[in-house]
Amino acid sequence: MSNIAAVIMAAGKGARMKSRLPKVMHRLAGKPLIDHVLDLTDQLGIDHPLVILGHGRALIEEHVRDRAVVVTQTEQLGTGHAVRQALPGFQDAEDVLVLSGDQPLLCLETMQALLALHQEQKAVATVLTAQVADPFGYGRVIRDGARLLKIVEEKDATEAERAVREINTGTYCFNVEFLTKALPGLTPQNAQGEYYLTGVFDFILADGLKALTYCTRDVDEALGINSRIQLAEAEQIFRRRILHNWLEEGVTIEDPATVYIESDVVLSRDVTLRPFVYLKGTTVVEENSVIGPQVDLESCFCGAGSELRYTVAREVKIGKGCTIGPFAYLRPGTELADGVKVGDFVEIKKSRIGSKTKIPHLSYIGDAEIGADVNIGAGTITCNYDGEHKHLTRIADGVFIGSNANLVAPVEIGAHAFVGAGSTITEGVPAEALVVERGTLRVRKEWRKAKTKAKGAEQCQPTN
Ligand code: UD1
Ligand code: CA
């Protein structure tokens, strides 16, 4: 895009959210609303947009600092006043895009089309409009035939104007020279006593300049988030869009009603998502993997051809052809090589597991480095915490750990060693060795009989 700046208005209070959290920090598809708008300006190639902040400034500023230039609007005197505060920040640009921080559903294609129209036609202002079923609360677009005359706010509109269903979405592109001259001319003579940004359209008509409208066919784009009801609506729309996109890209989604995919997730072709799946953060799932039912992954990598059922995982790297679950919990820092099997009721934390190793049932593995082709018996526990510090368990390739073993860290088990079931291992085990640690098994033959006999003798004792 040639020489375009962007201003994002986000100083308002967002009172109808009834929240301590500033409105634009509320999350949609896992990300604050403001991030969705910043993603859009990024995609348009606009460097460091200006973000106008007032209410909740400190928190939002902290969050957007690396991506945007913050402009402060101390008093919220209206959208025209807001953009005026940012004027010095975009004087080098030819055109400026004006967006709202609470409008996260705008599409890249729409914005590109609007900007192209604006620039080709050399307009001084182009406003994004939409035809909606219920225009209540929005500014109405008033025309004379095709020509835009003005934008009137709900509270200032006549009855005839209120009947108009073409609304101002609150997104615009302005010629910078025009806007710089127009903004100081705004007055707060209107029903709300505010400096309306939409007031600049009145100057266009008076000066015989060219203002255009670009009407989006997707009315969802117009949705501004003012309440939690609208936030929930936006979530539904956004979610549907994401699912639709992945279906188009060759992902099977068996039950779209129960699948939630956040916006930064990346999926490959022929991935299958079964019912009740949450894919969050920067999760990546490669080809032919089958995820679900009931899987919740946050910022995980899942290699090709893996199968995950009833599993929760956070910041975990899963290799190719792994089988996980049911009922597995994989915690941050865990890396599974290819072909690993993690079965039911297994928790793994911050551990590296070598290829084709099996941890099939009822285990806790924490702070461990486990080699390839290891078999971890049912109920094995790495005792990694001594009450003060965490310690490492190292298990080399080809080891067999019998069921119900306790591996008290720090401890190392050498390659191809064999740990007997029920052992508590507190010292290193050399490679190839067999180690068994248990109490001695005692068998008392005919114990039951002896006991009954003793009891009978007792009952024969005379009583007095
Ligand atoms: C505005 C438009 C209206 C349009 C609607 C679309 C005006 C006068 N009206 O109305 O035509 O249909 O958006 O959603 O512009 N803000 C500031 N500082 C202020 C006031 C507002 O930064 O002093 C920010 C808000 O935080 C918000 C955005 O500007 O992000 C829009 O403000 P809001 O008060 O919600 O405008 P609307 O009344 O919805
Ligand atoms: Ca609004």
Short mmCIF file of C-alpha atoms and ligand atoms in Angstrom, two decimals:
data_model
loop_
_atom_site.label_atom_id
_atom_site.label_comp_id
_atom_site.label_asym_id
_atom_site.label_seq_id
_atom_site.Cartn_x
_atom_site.Cartn_y
_atom_site.Cartn_z
CA MET A 1 0.00 0.00 0.00
CA SER A 2 1.43 3.33 -0.98
CA ASN A 3 1.99 5.87 1.74
CA ILE A 4 -0.88 5.08 4.07
CA ALA A 5 -0.96 5.66 7.81
CA ALA A 6 -3.51 4.20 10.21
CA VAL A 7 -5.23 5.52 13.31
CA ILE A 8 -7.04 3.16 15.66
CA MET A 9 -9.50 4.79 18.07
CA ALA A 10 -9.60 3.08 21.43
CA ALA A 11 -9.90 5.75 24.11
CA GLY A 12 -13.55 5.15 24.97
CA LYS A 13 -14.67 3.65 28.24
CA GLY A 14 -16.65 0.72 26.94
CA ALA A 15 -19.09 1.20 29.83
CA ARG A 16 -21.55 -1.37 28.50
CA MET A 17 -19.00 -4.16 28.92
CA LYS A 18 -19.40 -3.68 32.71
CA SER A 19 -15.81 -4.67 33.23
CA ARG A 20 -12.65 -3.56 34.96
CA LEU A 21 -10.75 -4.69 31.90
CA PRO A 22 -10.55 -2.05 29.14
CA LYS A 23 -12.91 -3.03 26.32
CA VAL A 24 -10.26 -3.58 23.64
CA MET A 25 -8.40 -6.00 25.95
CA HIS A 26 -11.34 -8.40 26.04
CA ARG A 27 -10.50 -11.51 24.06
CA LEU A 28 -11.92 -12.74 20.80
CA ALA A 29 -10.67 -16.13 19.57
CA GLY A 30 -7.99 -16.00 22.24
CA LYS A 31 -6.62 -12.54 21.45
CA PRO A 32 -7.45 -9.04 22.72
CA LEU A 33 -9.79 -7.17 20.35
CA ILE A 34 -7.12 -4.58 19.63
CA ASP A 35 -4.78 -7.30 18.33
CA HIS A 36 -7.22 -8.25 15.62
CA VAL A 37 -7.25 -4.65 14.40
CA LEU A 38 -3.44 -4.49 14.60
CA ASP A 39 -3.24 -7.76 12.64
CA LEU A 40 -5.28 -6.10 9.92
CA THR A 41 -3.01 -3.03 9.70
CA ASP A 42 -0.02 -5.42 9.63
CA GLN A 43 -1.56 -7.36 6.76
CA LEU A 44 -2.11 -4.08 4.92
CA GLY A 45 1.58 -3.36 5.32
CA ILE A 46 1.03 -0.32 7.52
CA ASP A 47 3.95 0.21 9.83
CA HIS A 48 3.36 1.34 13.42
CA PRO A 49 -0.26 2.50 13.39
CA LEU A 50 -1.27 5.22 15.84
CA VAL A 51 -3.45 3.96 18.66
CA ILE A 52 -5.50 6.53 20.54
CA LEU A 53 -5.83 5.62 24.19
CA GLY A 54 -7.58 7.14 27.19
CA HIS A 55 -9.50 4.83 29.52
CA GLY A 56 -7.31 1.97 30.72
CA ARG A 57 -4.36 3.43 28.87
CA ALA A 58 -1.55 1.91 30.94
CA LEU A 59 -2.64 -1.67 30.41
CA ILE A 60 -3.35 -1.31 26.71
CA GLU A 61 -0.16 0.68 26.11
CA GLU A 62 1.92 -2.04 27.73
CA HIS A 63 0.29 -4.54 25.42
CA VAL A 64 0.56 -2.67 22.09
CA ARG A 65 3.85 -0.83 22.65
CA ASP A 66 5.92 -2.95 20.28
CA ARG A 67 3.47 -2.76 17.42
CA ALA A 68 1.99 0.72 17.59
CA VAL A 69 2.58 4.35 18.51
CA VAL A 70 0.39 5.43 21.39
CA VAL A 71 -1.38 8.80 21.31
CA THR A 72 -3.16 9.94 24.46
CA GLN A 73 -6.63 11.46 24.46
CA THR A 74 -7.06 12.65 28.02
CA GLU A 75 -10.73 13.59 27.69
CA GLN A 76 -13.04 11.64 25.40
CA LEU A 77 -14.71 14.48 23.52
CA GLY A 78 -15.71 12.43 20.49
CA THR A 79 -14.28 10.54 17.53
CA GLY A 80 -13.34 13.75 15.70
CA HIS A 81 -11.46 14.99 18.73
CA ALA A 82 -9.76 11.61 19.05
CA VAL A 83 -8.37 11.61 15.51
CA ARG A 84 -7.30 15.24 15.92
CA GLN A 85 -4.96 14.20 18.74
CA ALA A 86 -3.18 11.92 16.28
CA LEU A 87 -2.80 14.50 13.47
CA PRO A 88 0.93 15.17 13.99
CA GLY A 89 1.59 11.43 13.79
CA PHE A 90 0.46 10.95 10.19
CA GLN A 91 1.47 14.15 8.41
CA ASP A 92 4.00 12.31 6.23
CA ALA A 93 1.37 10.05 4.73
CA GLU A 94 -0.88 10.81 1.78
CA ASP A 95 -3.89 8.95 3.14
CA VAL A 96 -4.91 7.75 6.57
CA LEU A 97 -7.07 4.80 7.47
CA VAL A 98 -9.26 5.36 10.53
CA LEU A 99 -10.36 2.25 12.43
CA SER A 100 -11.89 1.43 15.81
CA GLY A 101 -10.23 -0.84 18.33
CA ASP A 102 -13.57 -2.48 19.04
CA GLN A 103 -14.23 -3.60 15.47
CA PRO A 104 -12.37 -6.87 15.07
CA LEU A 105 -14.28 -8.50 12.20
CA LEU A 106 -13.06 -6.38 9.30
CA CYS A 107 -11.62 -8.43 6.45
CA LEU A 108 -8.39 -7.77 4.62
CA GLU A 109 -10.05 -8.08 1.18
CA THR A 110 -12.65 -5.46 2.11
CA MET A 111 -10.03 -3.02 3.30
CA GLN A 112 -7.92 -3.55 0.21
CA ALA A 113 -10.92 -2.90 -2.01
CA LEU A 114 -11.84 0.23 -0.06
CA LEU A 115 -8.31 1.63 -0.27
CA ALA A 116 -8.02 0.83 -3.97
CA LEU A 117 -11.30 2.62 -4.67
CA HIS A 118 -10.23 5.61 -2.58
CA GLN A 119 -6.88 5.95 -4.30
CA GLU A 120 -8.01 5.25 -7.86
CA GLN A 121 -10.83 7.75 -7.56
CA LYS A 122 -8.66 10.29 -5.75
CA ALA A 123 -11.38 10.82 -3.15
CA VAL A 124 -10.79 12.93 -0.04
CA ALA A 125 -12.84 10.52 2.05
CA THR A 126 -14.15 6.99 1.61
CA VAL A 127 -16.35 5.40 4.23
CA LEU A 128 -17.06 1.72 4.68
CA THR A 129 -20.81 1.18 4.88
CA ALA A 130 -23.13 -1.80 5.27
CA GLN A 131 -26.82 -2.50 4.66
CA VAL A 132 -28.15 -3.93 7.90
CA ALA A 133 -31.51 -5.26 9.02
CA ASP A 134 -31.47 -3.25 12.24
CA PRO A 135 -29.59 0.05 11.92
CA PHE A 136 -30.41 1.19 15.47
CA GLY A 137 -27.55 3.03 17.16
CA TYR A 138 -25.41 3.45 14.07
CA GLY A 139 -24.72 6.58 12.02
CA ARG A 140 -26.89 6.58 8.87
CA VAL A 141 -25.50 7.18 5.41
CA ILE A 142 -27.59 9.88 3.73
CA ARG A 143 -27.44 10.06 -0.04
CA ASP A 144 -28.77 11.93 -2.99
CA GLY A 145 -28.90 9.13 -5.50
CA ALA A 146 -25.39 7.69 -5.61
CA ARG A 147 -23.85 10.79 -4.04
CA LEU A 148 -23.00 10.79 -0.36
CA LEU A 149 -24.47 13.82 1.37
CA LYS A 150 -23.71 13.25 5.03
CA ILE A 151 -23.60 10.84 7.94
CA VAL A 152 -26.09 11.44 10.75
CA GLU A 153 -25.93 9.87 14.17
CA GLU A 154 -28.99 8.06 15.53
CA LYS A 155 -29.55 10.75 18.14
CA ASP A 156 -29.43 13.59 15.60
CA ALA A 157 -31.43 11.90 12.85
CA THR A 158 -34.89 12.79 11.63
CA GLU A 159 -37.46 10.04 11.43
CA ALA A 160 -36.90 9.71 7.68
CA GLU A 161 -33.14 9.46 8.23
CA ARG A 162 -33.56 6.84 10.92
CA ALA A 163 -35.40 4.67 8.39
CA VAL A 164 -32.22 4.42 6.30
CA ARG A 165 -30.59 1.02 6.67
CA GLU A 166 -27.22 1.84 5.18
CA ILE A 167 -24.96 2.48 8.15
CA ASN A 168 -21.53 3.92 8.81
CA THR A 169 -19.32 1.07 10.01
CA GLY A 170 -16.92 3.58 11.59
CA THR A 171 -14.07 2.70 9.22
CA TYR A 172 -12.74 5.30 6.79
CA CYS A 173 -9.91 6.35 4.54
CA PHE A 174 -9.14 10.08 4.40
CA ASN A 175 -6.79 12.21 2.38
CA VAL A 176 -4.40 13.60 5.00
CA GLU A 177 -4.32 17.14 3.65
CA PHE A 178 -8.12 17.29 3.65
CA LEU A 179 -8.47 15.81 7.14
CA THR A 180 -5.82 18.15 8.57
CA LYS A 181 -7.83 21.14 7.37
CA ALA A 182 -11.24 19.72 8.28
CA LEU A 183 -10.73 18.47 11.84
CA PRO A 184 -10.13 21.87 13.48
CA GLY A 185 -13.41 23.06 11.93
CA LEU A 186 -15.57 20.54 13.83
CA THR A 187 -17.91 21.78 16.54
CA PRO A 188 -19.77 19.89 19.25
CA GLN A 189 -23.16 21.29 18.20
CA ASN A 190 -25.10 18.06 18.17
CA ALA A 191 -27.27 15.90 20.39
CA GLN A 192 -24.30 14.38 22.24
CA GLY A 193 -22.17 17.54 22.48
CA GLU A 194 -19.26 15.66 20.89
CA TYR A 195 -16.78 16.39 18.13
CA TYR A 196 -18.02 13.84 15.61
CA LEU A 197 -15.51 12.56 13.09
CA THR A 198 -18.45 12.11 10.74
CA GLY A 199 -18.85 15.89 10.81
CA VAL A 200 -16.01 16.23 8.27
CA PHE A 201 -18.34 14.90 5.58
CA ASP A 202 -20.30 18.16 5.85
CA PHE A 203 -17.23 20.10 4.62
CA ILE A 204 -16.83 17.80 1.65
CA LEU A 205 -20.21 18.66 0.26
CA ALA A 206 -19.74 22.39 0.90
CA ASP A 207 -16.35 22.45 -0.84
CA GLY A 208 -17.43 20.30 -3.80
CA LEU A 209 -14.90 17.57 -2.95
CA LYS A 210 -15.25 13.88 -3.66
CA ALA A 211 -16.44 11.51 -0.93
CA LEU A 212 -17.18 7.86 -1.64
CA THR A 213 -18.80 4.93 0.06
CA TYR A 214 -17.75 1.32 -0.15
CA CYS A 215 -20.54 -1.00 0.93
CA THR A 216 -19.46 -4.37 2.29
CA ARG A 217 -21.61 -7.36 1.49
CA ASP A 218 -20.58 -9.07 4.71
CA VAL A 219 -22.62 -7.24 7.34
CA ASP A 220 -20.71 -9.06 10.09
CA GLU A 221 -17.79 -6.74 9.39
CA ALA A 222 -19.80 -3.85 10.75
CA LEU A 223 -20.19 -5.42 14.18
CA GLY A 224 -18.63 -3.20 16.80
CA ILE A 225 -18.21 -4.68 20.27
CA ASN A 226 -20.02 -2.56 22.84
CA SER A 227 -21.42 -5.26 25.12
CA ARG A 228 -20.68 -8.84 26.13
CA ILE A 229 -23.62 -9.94 24.01
CA GLN A 230 -21.90 -8.48 20.96
CA LEU A 231 -18.62 -10.03 22.08
CA ALA A 232 -20.27 -13.46 22.17
CA GLU A 233 -21.83 -12.82 18.75
CA ALA A 234 -18.46 -11.83 17.35
CA GLU A 235 -16.90 -14.96 18.83
CA GLN A 236 -19.45 -17.11 16.98
CA ILE A 237 -18.89 -15.30 13.70
CA PHE A 238 -15.12 -15.40 14.04
CA ARG A 239 -15.14 -19.06 14.96
CA ARG A 240 -17.30 -19.92 11.96
CA ARG A 241 -14.97 -18.01 9.68
CA ILE A 242 -11.92 -19.89 10.99
CA LEU A 243 -13.63 -23.28 10.67
CA HIS A 244 -14.80 -22.40 7.19
CA ASN A 245 -11.29 -21.44 6.19
CA TRP A 246 -9.81 -24.75 7.43
CA LEU A 247 -12.56 -26.77 5.79
CA GLU A 248 -11.68 -25.00 2.52
CA GLU A 249 -8.01 -25.82 3.11
CA GLY A 250 -8.66 -29.55 3.33
CA VAL A 251 -9.19 -30.21 7.04
CA THR A 252 -12.02 -32.55 8.07
CA ILE A 253 -14.07 -31.23 10.97
CA GLU A 254 -16.61 -33.83 12.03
CA ASP A 255 -18.69 -31.60 14.25
CA PRO A 256 -18.05 -27.89 13.64
CA ALA A 257 -20.42 -26.99 16.47
CA THR A 258 -17.96 -28.25 19.09
CA VAL A 259 -14.58 -27.31 17.59
CA TYR A 260 -12.76 -24.12 18.63
CA ILE A 261 -9.70 -22.99 16.71
CA GLU A 262 -7.88 -19.79 17.57
CA SER A 263 -6.66 -17.46 14.86
CA ASP A 264 -2.92 -18.26 14.99
CA VAL A 265 -3.34 -22.04 14.76
CA VAL A 266 -1.94 -23.71 11.62
CA LEU A 267 -3.33 -26.98 10.25
CA SER A 268 -2.23 -29.14 7.32
CA ARG A 269 -4.31 -30.95 4.75
CA ASP A 270 -6.02 -34.16 5.74
CA VAL A 271 -5.96 -33.39 9.42
CA THR A 272 -9.15 -34.73 11.04
CA LEU A 273 -10.72 -32.90 13.95
CA ARG A 274 -13.20 -35.03 15.84
CA PRO A 275 -15.83 -33.58 18.23
CA PHE A 276 -14.95 -31.34 21.19
CA VAL A 277 -11.57 -30.03 20.18
CA TYR A 278 -9.86 -26.81 21.32
CA LEU A 279 -6.78 -25.72 19.38
CA LYS A 280 -5.24 -22.62 20.90
CA GLY A 281 -2.25 -20.27 20.78
CA THR A 282 0.34 -21.17 18.17
CA THR A 283 -0.65 -24.82 17.82
CA VAL A 284 0.44 -26.53 14.59
CA VAL A 285 -0.97 -29.88 13.46
CA GLU A 286 0.63 -31.68 10.52
CA GLU A 287 -0.89 -33.93 7.85
CA ASN A 288 -3.05 -36.96 8.58
CA SER A 289 -3.20 -36.44 12.31
CA VAL A 290 -6.48 -37.26 14.02
CA ILE A 291 -7.29 -34.99 16.93
CA GLY A 292 -10.16 -35.75 19.31
CA PRO A 293 -12.61 -36.46 20.61
CA GLN A 294 -12.04 -34.18 23.61
CA VAL A 295 -8.62 -32.71 23.00
CA ASP A 296 -7.37 -29.34 24.28
CA LEU A 297 -4.03 -28.20 22.85
CA GLU A 298 -2.35 -24.88 23.58
CA SER A 299 0.71 -23.84 21.59
CA CYS A 300 1.62 -27.42 20.72
CA PHE A 301 3.29 -28.89 17.66
CA CYS A 302 1.83 -32.19 16.50
CA GLY A 303 3.75 -34.10 13.84
CA ALA A 304 2.14 -35.92 10.92
CA GLY A 305 0.02 -39.02 11.43
CA SER A 306 -0.37 -38.73 15.20
CA GLU A 307 -3.55 -39.61 17.06
CA LEU A 308 -4.68 -37.78 20.16
CA ARG A 309 -7.77 -38.67 22.17
CA TYR A 310 -9.09 -37.15 25.42
CA THR A 311 -5.87 -35.26 25.93
CA VAL A 312 -4.81 -31.91 27.38
CA ALA A 313 -1.43 -30.56 26.29
CA ARG A 314 0.37 -27.24 26.79
CA GLU A 315 3.52 -26.15 24.92
CA VAL A 316 4.41 -29.65 23.91
CA LYS A 317 6.18 -30.97 20.82
CA ILE A 318 4.75 -34.24 19.57
CA GLY A 319 6.60 -36.16 16.85
CA LYS A 320 5.23 -38.06 13.89
CA GLY A 321 3.05 -41.13 14.33
CA CYS A 322 2.52 -40.78 18.07
CA THR A 323 -0.51 -42.16 19.90
CA ILE A 324 -1.68 -40.14 22.88
CA GLY A 325 -4.47 -40.80 25.36
CA PRO A 326 -7.12 -41.40 26.37
CA PHE A 327 -6.75 -39.19 29.44
CA ALA A 328 -3.20 -37.96 29.03
CA TYR A 329 -1.91 -34.64 30.37
CA LEU A 330 1.22 -33.30 28.68
CA ARG A 331 2.73 -30.24 30.31
CA PRO A 332 5.13 -27.52 29.10
CA GLY A 333 8.59 -28.49 27.98
CA THR A 334 7.65 -32.01 26.97
CA GLU A 335 9.02 -33.33 23.68
CA LEU A 336 7.96 -36.64 22.25
CA ALA A 337 10.03 -38.08 19.39
CA ASP A 338 8.40 -40.05 16.56
CA GLY A 339 6.24 -43.08 17.25
CA VAL A 340 5.89 -42.53 21.01
CA LYS A 341 2.90 -44.04 22.75
CA VAL A 342 1.45 -42.29 25.78
CA GLY A 343 -1.54 -44.12 27.15
CA ASP A 344 -4.26 -43.60 29.72
CA PHE A 345 -3.87 -41.58 32.91
CA VAL A 346 -0.32 -40.50 32.15
CA GLU A 347 1.07 -37.09 33.08
CA ILE A 348 4.33 -35.92 31.53
CA LYS A 349 6.07 -32.68 32.48
CA LYS A 350 9.22 -31.10 31.00
CA SER A 351 10.59 -34.38 29.70
CA ARG A 352 12.12 -35.66 26.49
CA ILE A 353 10.90 -39.03 25.33
CA GLY A 354 12.81 -40.94 22.63
CA SER A 355 11.31 -42.57 19.57
CA LYS A 356 9.01 -45.57 19.92
CA THR A 357 9.11 -45.40 23.70
CA LYS A 358 5.91 -46.52 25.40
CA ILE A 359 4.37 -45.06 28.54
CA PRO A 360 1.07 -46.86 28.35
CA HIS A 361 -0.66 -46.56 31.74
CA LEU A 362 -0.92 -44.60 34.99
CA SER A 363 2.46 -42.89 35.13
CA TYR A 364 3.92 -39.57 36.25
CA ILE A 365 7.02 -38.60 34.29
CA GLY A 366 8.57 -35.26 35.30
CA ASP A 367 12.00 -33.76 34.52
CA ALA A 368 13.08 -36.88 32.68
CA GLU A 369 15.20 -37.71 29.67
CA ILE A 370 14.09 -41.02 28.30
CA GLY A 371 15.76 -42.68 25.32
CA ALA A 372 14.34 -44.66 22.42
CA ASP A 373 12.52 -48.01 22.65
CA VAL A 374 12.00 -47.76 26.38
CA ASN A 375 9.06 -49.48 28.03
CA ILE A 376 7.72 -47.75 31.11
CA GLY A 377 5.55 -50.13 33.12
CA ALA A 378 2.13 -49.23 34.50
CA GLY A 379 2.21 -46.97 37.52
CA THR A 380 5.83 -45.86 37.17
CA ILE A 381 6.62 -42.61 38.96
CA THR A 382 9.64 -40.37 38.57
CA CYS A 383 10.08 -38.91 42.06
CA ASN A 384 11.49 -35.62 40.80
CA TYR A 385 10.87 -33.36 43.79
CA ASP A 386 12.55 -33.59 47.15
CA GLY A 387 10.46 -30.84 48.70
CA GLU A 388 12.97 -28.15 47.74
CA HIS A 389 14.40 -28.91 44.32
CA LYS A 390 13.48 -30.71 41.13
CA HIS A 391 15.89 -33.41 39.93
CA LEU A 392 16.49 -35.19 36.67
CA THR A 393 15.80 -38.82 35.81
CA ARG A 394 17.78 -40.25 32.90
CA ILE A 395 16.71 -43.47 31.26
CA ALA A 396 18.86 -44.65 28.35
CA ASP A 397 17.72 -46.50 25.20
CA GLY A 398 16.05 -49.89 25.40
CA VAL A 399 15.43 -49.88 29.16
CA PHE A 400 12.53 -51.89 30.61
CA ILE A 401 10.95 -50.44 33.72
CA GLY A 402 8.64 -52.89 35.47
CA SER A 403 5.26 -51.84 36.79
CA ASN A 404 4.90 -49.62 39.82
CA ALA A 405 8.54 -48.56 39.99
CA ASN A 406 9.61 -45.40 41.82
CA LEU A 407 12.61 -43.71 40.25
CA VAL A 408 13.98 -41.34 42.90
CA ALA A 409 15.78 -38.50 41.11
CA PRO A 410 18.53 -37.66 40.49
CA VAL A 411 18.97 -41.11 39.07
CA GLU A 412 20.25 -42.71 35.88
CA ILE A 413 19.27 -46.05 34.35
CA GLY A 414 21.83 -47.38 31.82
CA ALA A 415 20.96 -48.67 28.36
CA HIS A 416 19.00 -51.93 28.17
CA ALA A 417 18.85 -52.25 31.94
CA PHE A 418 15.84 -54.02 33.48
CA VAL A 419 14.10 -52.68 36.57
CA GLY A 420 11.95 -55.20 38.41
CA ALA A 421 8.32 -54.37 39.17
CA GLY A 422 7.66 -52.53 42.41
CA SER A 423 11.27 -51.39 42.86
CA THR A 424 12.22 -48.05 44.39
CA ILE A 425 15.42 -47.03 42.65
CA THR A 426 17.61 -44.57 44.52
CA GLU A 427 20.98 -45.23 42.86
CA GLY A 428 22.22 -45.43 39.30
CA VAL A 429 21.70 -48.70 37.45
CA PRO A 430 24.44 -49.76 35.02
CA ALA A 431 23.68 -50.65 31.42
CA GLU A 432 22.36 -54.17 30.76
CA ALA A 433 21.87 -54.83 34.53
CA LEU A 434 18.83 -56.28 36.26
CA VAL A 435 17.82 -54.44 39.41
CA VAL A 436 15.14 -55.46 41.86
CA GLU A 437 14.44 -53.71 45.13
CA ARG A 438 11.64 -55.19 47.24
CA GLY A 439 10.93 -56.62 50.66
CA THR A 440 11.58 -60.37 50.92
CA LEU A 441 8.60 -62.46 49.96
CA ARG A 442 7.54 -64.69 52.83
CA VAL A 443 5.18 -67.63 52.40
CA ARG A 444 3.92 -69.43 55.55
CA LYS A 445 2.45 -72.71 54.48
CA GLU A 446 -0.89 -73.80 56.04
CA TRP A 447 -1.10 -70.54 57.92
CA ARG A 448 -4.91 -70.50 57.80
CA LYS A 449 -5.24 -73.94 59.29
CA ALA A 450 -2.85 -73.16 62.14
CA LYS A 451 -4.78 -70.02 62.94
CA THR A 452 -8.18 -71.79 63.11
CA LYS A 453 -6.75 -74.43 65.41
CA ALA A 454 -5.42 -71.82 67.84
CA LYS A 455 -8.80 -70.10 67.91
CA GLY A 456 -10.65 -73.40 68.71
CA ALA A 457 -8.36 -74.10 71.66
CA GLU A 458 -9.08 -70.65 73.06
CA GLN A 459 -12.89 -71.25 72.96
CA CYS A 460 -12.53 -74.51 74.97
CA GLN A 461 -11.04 -72.67 77.94
CA PRO A 462 -13.40 -72.93 81.02
CA THR A 463 -14.97 -69.62 82.03
CA ASN A 464 -15.54 -68.54 85.62
C1 UD1 B 1 -19.42 5.76 15.70
C2 UD1 B 1 -19.85 6.65 14.54
C3 UD1 B 1 -21.11 6.08 13.92
C4 UD1 B 1 -20.88 4.66 13.48
C5 UD1 B 1 -20.36 3.80 14.63
C6 UD1 B 1 -19.92 2.46 14.12
C7 UD1 B 1 -19.16 8.88 15.19
C8 UD1 B 1 -19.62 10.21 15.62
N1 UD1 B 1 -20.09 7.97 15.01
O1 UD1 B 1 -20.45 5.82 16.67
O2 UD1 B 1 -21.50 6.87 12.81
O3 UD1 B 1 -22.07 4.10 12.96
O4 UD1 B 1 -19.20 4.42 15.24
O5 UD1 B 1 -19.58 1.60 15.19
O6 UD1 B 1 -17.99 8.70 14.95
N2 UD1 B 1 -13.43 6.94 20.79
C9 UD1 B 1 -12.30 7.57 21.21
N3 UD1 B 1 -12.41 8.81 21.75
C10 UD1 B 1 -13.59 9.46 21.86
C11 UD1 B 1 -14.74 8.79 21.43
C12 UD1 B 1 -14.64 7.55 20.90
O7 UD1 B 1 -11.19 7.05 21.11
O8 UD1 B 1 -13.58 10.59 22.35
C13 UD1 B 1 -13.31 5.60 20.23
C14 UD1 B 1 -14.06 4.54 21.02
O9 UD1 B 1 -13.22 3.97 22.02
C15 UD1 B 1 -14.44 3.55 19.93
C16 UD1 B 1 -14.57 4.40 18.68
O10 UD1 B 1 -13.87 5.60 18.94
O11 UD1 B 1 -13.40 2.60 19.73
C17 UD1 B 1 -16.03 4.69 18.32
O12 UD1 B 1 -16.60 5.42 19.36
P1 UD1 B 1 -18.08 5.17 19.87
O13 UD1 B 1 -18.36 6.12 20.95
O14 UD1 B 1 -18.30 3.74 20.11
O15 UD1 B 1 -18.87 5.65 18.57
P2 UD1 B 1 -20.33 5.25 18.19
O16 UD1 B 1 -21.28 6.04 19.01
O17 UD1 B 1 -20.48 3.79 18.18
CA CA B 2 -19.15 1.91 18.93
#
